Coordinates of N, CA and C in Angstrom, one line a residue:
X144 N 46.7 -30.2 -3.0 CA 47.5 -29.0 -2.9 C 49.0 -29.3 -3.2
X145 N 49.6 -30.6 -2.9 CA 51.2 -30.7 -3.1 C 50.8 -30.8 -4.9
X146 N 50.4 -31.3 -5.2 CA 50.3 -31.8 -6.6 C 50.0 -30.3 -7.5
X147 N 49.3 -29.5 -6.7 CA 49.0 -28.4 -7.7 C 50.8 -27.6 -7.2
X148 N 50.8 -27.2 -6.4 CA 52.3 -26.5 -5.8 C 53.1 -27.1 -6.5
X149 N 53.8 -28.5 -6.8 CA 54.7 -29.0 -7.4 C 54.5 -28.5 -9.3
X150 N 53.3 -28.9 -9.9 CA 52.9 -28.3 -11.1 C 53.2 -27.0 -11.5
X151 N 52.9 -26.0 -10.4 CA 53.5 -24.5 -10.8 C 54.6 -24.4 -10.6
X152 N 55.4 -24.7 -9.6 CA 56.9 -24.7 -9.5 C 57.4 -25.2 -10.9
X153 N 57.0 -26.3 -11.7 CA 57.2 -26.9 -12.6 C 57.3 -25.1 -13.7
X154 N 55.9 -24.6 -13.9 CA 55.2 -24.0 -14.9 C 56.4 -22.8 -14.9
X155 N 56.1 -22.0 -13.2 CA 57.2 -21.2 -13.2 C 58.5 -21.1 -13.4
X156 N 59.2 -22.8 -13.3 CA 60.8 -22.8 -13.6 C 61.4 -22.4 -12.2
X157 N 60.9 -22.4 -11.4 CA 61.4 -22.2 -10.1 C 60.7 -22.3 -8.6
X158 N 61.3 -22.7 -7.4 CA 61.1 -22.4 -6.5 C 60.3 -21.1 -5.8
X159 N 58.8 -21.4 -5.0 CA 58.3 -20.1 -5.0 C 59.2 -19.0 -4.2
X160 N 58.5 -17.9 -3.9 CA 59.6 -17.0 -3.7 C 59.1 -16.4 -1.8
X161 N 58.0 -17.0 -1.9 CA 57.5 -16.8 -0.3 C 56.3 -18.1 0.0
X162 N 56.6 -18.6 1.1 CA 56.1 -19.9 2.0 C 55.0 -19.3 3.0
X163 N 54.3 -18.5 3.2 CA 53.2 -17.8 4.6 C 53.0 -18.8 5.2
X164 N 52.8 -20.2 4.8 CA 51.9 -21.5 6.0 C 52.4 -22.8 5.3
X165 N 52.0 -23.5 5.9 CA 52.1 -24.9 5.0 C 51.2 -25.3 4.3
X166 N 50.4 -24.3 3.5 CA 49.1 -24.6 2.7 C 48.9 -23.0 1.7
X167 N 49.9 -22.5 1.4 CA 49.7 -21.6 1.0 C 51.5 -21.3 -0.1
X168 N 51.5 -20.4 -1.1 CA 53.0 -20.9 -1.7 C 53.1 -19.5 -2.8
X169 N 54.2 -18.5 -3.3 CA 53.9 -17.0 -3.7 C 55.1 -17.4 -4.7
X170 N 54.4 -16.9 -5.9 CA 55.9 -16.3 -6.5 C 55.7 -15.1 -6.9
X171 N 56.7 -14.2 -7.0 CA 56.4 -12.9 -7.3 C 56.7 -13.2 -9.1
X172 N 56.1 -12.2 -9.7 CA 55.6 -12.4 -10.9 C 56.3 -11.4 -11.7
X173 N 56.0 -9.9 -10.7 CA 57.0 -8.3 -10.9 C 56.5 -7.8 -10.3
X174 N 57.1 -6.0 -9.7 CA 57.3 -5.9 -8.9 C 56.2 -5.3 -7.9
X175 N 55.0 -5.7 -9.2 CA 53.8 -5.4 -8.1 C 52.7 -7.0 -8.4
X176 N 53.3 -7.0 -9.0 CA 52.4 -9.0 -9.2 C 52.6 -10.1 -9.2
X177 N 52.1 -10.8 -8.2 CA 52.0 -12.2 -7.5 C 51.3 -13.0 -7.8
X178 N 51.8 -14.2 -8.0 CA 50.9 -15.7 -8.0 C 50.7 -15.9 -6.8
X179 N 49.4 -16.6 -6.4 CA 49.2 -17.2 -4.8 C 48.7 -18.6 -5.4
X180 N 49.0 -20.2 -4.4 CA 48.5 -20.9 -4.7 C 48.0 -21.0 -3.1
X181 N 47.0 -21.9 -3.1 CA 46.4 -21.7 -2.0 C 45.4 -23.3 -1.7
X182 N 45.9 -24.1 -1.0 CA 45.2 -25.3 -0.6 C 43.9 -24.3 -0.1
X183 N 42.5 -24.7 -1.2 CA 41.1 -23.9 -0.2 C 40.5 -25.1 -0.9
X184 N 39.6 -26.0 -0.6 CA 39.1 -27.0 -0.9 C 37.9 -26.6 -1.3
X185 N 37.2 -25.3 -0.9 CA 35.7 -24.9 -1.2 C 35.9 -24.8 -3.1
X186 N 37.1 -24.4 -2.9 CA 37.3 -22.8 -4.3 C 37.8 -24.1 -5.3
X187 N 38.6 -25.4 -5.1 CA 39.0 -25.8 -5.9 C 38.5 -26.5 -6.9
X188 N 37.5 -25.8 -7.6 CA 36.8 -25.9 -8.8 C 37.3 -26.3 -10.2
X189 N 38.5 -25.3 -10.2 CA 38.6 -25.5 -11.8 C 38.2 -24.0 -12.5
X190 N 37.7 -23.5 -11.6 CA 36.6 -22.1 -12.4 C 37.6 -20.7 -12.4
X191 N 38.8 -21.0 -12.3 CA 39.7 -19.9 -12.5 C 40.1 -19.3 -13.1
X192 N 40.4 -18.0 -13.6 CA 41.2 -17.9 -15.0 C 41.8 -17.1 -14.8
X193 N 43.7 -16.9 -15.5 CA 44.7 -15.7 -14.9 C 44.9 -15.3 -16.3
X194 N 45.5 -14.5 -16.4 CA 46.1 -13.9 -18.0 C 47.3 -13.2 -17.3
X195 N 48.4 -13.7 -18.1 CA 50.0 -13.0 -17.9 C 50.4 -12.7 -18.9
X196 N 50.6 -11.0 -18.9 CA 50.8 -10.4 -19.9 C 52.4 -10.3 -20.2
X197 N 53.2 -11.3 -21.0 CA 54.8 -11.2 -21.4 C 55.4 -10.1 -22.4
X198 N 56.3 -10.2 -22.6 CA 57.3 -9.6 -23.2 C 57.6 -10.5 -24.9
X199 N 57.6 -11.8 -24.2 CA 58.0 -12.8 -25.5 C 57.3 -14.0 -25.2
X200 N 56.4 -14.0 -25.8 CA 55.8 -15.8 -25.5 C 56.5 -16.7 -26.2
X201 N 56.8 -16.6 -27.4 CA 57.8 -18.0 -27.9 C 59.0 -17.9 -26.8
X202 N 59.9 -17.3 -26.1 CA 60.3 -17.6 -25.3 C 59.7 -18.5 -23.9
X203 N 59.1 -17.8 -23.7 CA 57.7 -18.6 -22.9 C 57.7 -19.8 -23.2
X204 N 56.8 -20.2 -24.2 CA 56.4 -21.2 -24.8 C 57.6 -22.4 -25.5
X205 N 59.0 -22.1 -25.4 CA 59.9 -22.6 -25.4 C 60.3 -23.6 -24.1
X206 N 60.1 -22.3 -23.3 CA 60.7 -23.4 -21.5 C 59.3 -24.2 -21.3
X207 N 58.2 -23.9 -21.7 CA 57.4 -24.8 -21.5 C 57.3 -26.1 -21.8
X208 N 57.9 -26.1 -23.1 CA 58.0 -27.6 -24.0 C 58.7 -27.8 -22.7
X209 N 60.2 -27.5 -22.4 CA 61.2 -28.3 -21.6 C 60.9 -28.4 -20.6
X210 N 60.1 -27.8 -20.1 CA 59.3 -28.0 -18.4 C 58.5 -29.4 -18.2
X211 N 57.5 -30.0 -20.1 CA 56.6 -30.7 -19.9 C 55.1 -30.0 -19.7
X212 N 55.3 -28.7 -20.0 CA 54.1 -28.4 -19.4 C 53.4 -28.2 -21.2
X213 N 52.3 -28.4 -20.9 CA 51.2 -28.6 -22.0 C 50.8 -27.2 -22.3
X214 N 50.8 -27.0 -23.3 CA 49.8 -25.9 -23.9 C 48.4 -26.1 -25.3
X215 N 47.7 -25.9 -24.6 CA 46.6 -26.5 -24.9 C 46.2 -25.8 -26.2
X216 N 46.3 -24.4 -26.9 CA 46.2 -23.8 -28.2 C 47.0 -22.2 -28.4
X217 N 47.3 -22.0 -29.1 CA 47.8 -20.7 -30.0 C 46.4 -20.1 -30.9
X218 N 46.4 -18.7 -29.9 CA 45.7 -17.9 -30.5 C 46.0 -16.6 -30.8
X219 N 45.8 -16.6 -32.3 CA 46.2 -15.1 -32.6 C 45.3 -14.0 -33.0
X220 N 45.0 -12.9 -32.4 CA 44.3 -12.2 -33.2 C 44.8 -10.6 -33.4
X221 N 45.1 -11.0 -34.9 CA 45.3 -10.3 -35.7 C 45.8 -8.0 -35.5
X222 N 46.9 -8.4 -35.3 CA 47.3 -6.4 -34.4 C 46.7 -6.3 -33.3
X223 N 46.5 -7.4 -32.4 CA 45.8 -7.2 -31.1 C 46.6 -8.1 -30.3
X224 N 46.8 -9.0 -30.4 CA 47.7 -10.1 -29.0 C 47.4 -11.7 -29.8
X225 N 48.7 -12.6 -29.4 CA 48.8 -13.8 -29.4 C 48.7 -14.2 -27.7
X226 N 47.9 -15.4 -27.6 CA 47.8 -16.1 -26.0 C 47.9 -17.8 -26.5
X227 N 48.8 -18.2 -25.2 CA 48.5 -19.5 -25.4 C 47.6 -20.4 -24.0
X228 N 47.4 -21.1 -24.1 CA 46.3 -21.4 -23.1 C 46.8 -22.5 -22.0
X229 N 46.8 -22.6 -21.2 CA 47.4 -23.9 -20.0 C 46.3 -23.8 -19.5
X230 N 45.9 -25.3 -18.8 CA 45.3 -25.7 -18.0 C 46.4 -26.0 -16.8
X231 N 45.5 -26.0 -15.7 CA 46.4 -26.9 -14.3 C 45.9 -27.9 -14.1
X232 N 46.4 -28.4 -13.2 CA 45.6 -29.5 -12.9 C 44.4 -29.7 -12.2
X233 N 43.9 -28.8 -12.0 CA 42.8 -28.5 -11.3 C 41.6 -28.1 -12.3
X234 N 42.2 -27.6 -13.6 CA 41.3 -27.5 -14.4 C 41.1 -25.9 -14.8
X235 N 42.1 -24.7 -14.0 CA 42.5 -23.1 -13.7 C 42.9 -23.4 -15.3
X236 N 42.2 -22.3 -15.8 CA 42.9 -21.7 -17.5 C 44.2 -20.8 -17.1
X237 N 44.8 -20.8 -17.3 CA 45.8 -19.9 -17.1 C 46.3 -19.0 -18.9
X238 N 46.2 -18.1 -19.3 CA 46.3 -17.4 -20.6 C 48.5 -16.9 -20.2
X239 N 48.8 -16.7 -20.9 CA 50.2 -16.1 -21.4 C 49.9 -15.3 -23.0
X240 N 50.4 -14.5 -22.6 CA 49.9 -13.4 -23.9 C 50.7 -12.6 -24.1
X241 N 51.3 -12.2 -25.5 CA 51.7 -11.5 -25.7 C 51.1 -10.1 -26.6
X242 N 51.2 -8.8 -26.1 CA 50.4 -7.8 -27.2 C 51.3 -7.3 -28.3
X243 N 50.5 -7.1 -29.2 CA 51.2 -6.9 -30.9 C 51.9 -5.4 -30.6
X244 N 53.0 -5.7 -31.4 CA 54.0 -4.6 -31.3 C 53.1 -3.4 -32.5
X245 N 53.7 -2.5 -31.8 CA 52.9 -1.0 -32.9 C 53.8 -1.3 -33.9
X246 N 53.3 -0.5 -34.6 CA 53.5 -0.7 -36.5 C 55.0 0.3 -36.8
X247 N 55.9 0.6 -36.5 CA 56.4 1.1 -36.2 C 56.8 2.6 -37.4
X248 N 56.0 2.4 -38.7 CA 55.9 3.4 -39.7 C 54.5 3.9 -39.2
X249 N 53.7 3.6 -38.5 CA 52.5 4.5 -37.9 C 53.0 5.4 -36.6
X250 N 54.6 5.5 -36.3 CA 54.7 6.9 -35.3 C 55.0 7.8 -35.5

């Protein structure tokens, strides 16, 4: 658990934003969505997957180089969305994605 907590503190670029227990760690994400990390030893599989939908992933993908954090591929498909892929250490895919901008001579 310290090892996964320390990693996303890494991922997020910050300090979480709420502590509930000493096994448990929140960052707020916006103003209706949260990350939870969660010491559960049943669940810690690996078999997770989140998708965060951004604004700018090369921005993104910028603080990550400087964080250290790994990104595992760039995928683009085509007028639909770019994602890039993280793993945790646990083995959680985590997606960051950006959706393709409208065509702006099709409004």
């Amino acid at each position: 658990y310290q090892a996964a907590r320390e990693w996303y503190k890494r991922l997020m670029g910050r300090s979480p934003d709420m502590i509930p227990h000493e096994s448990e760690v929140v960052w707020q994400l916006s103003e209706t969505g949260w990350l939870y990390v969660v010491h559960d030893v049943e669940r810690a599989m690996g078999k997770a997957l989140l998708t965060l939908i951004v604004d700018d992933l090369d921005s993104h993908l910028a603080e990550f180089r400087e964080r250290h954090i790994v990104v595992n591929n760039l995928e683009v498909r085509s007028g639909k969305y770019r994602r890039a892929m993280i793993t945790d250490p646990e083995g959680n895919t985590i997606y960051f994605a950006e959706l393709a901008k409208a065509d702006s001579s099709e409004l």
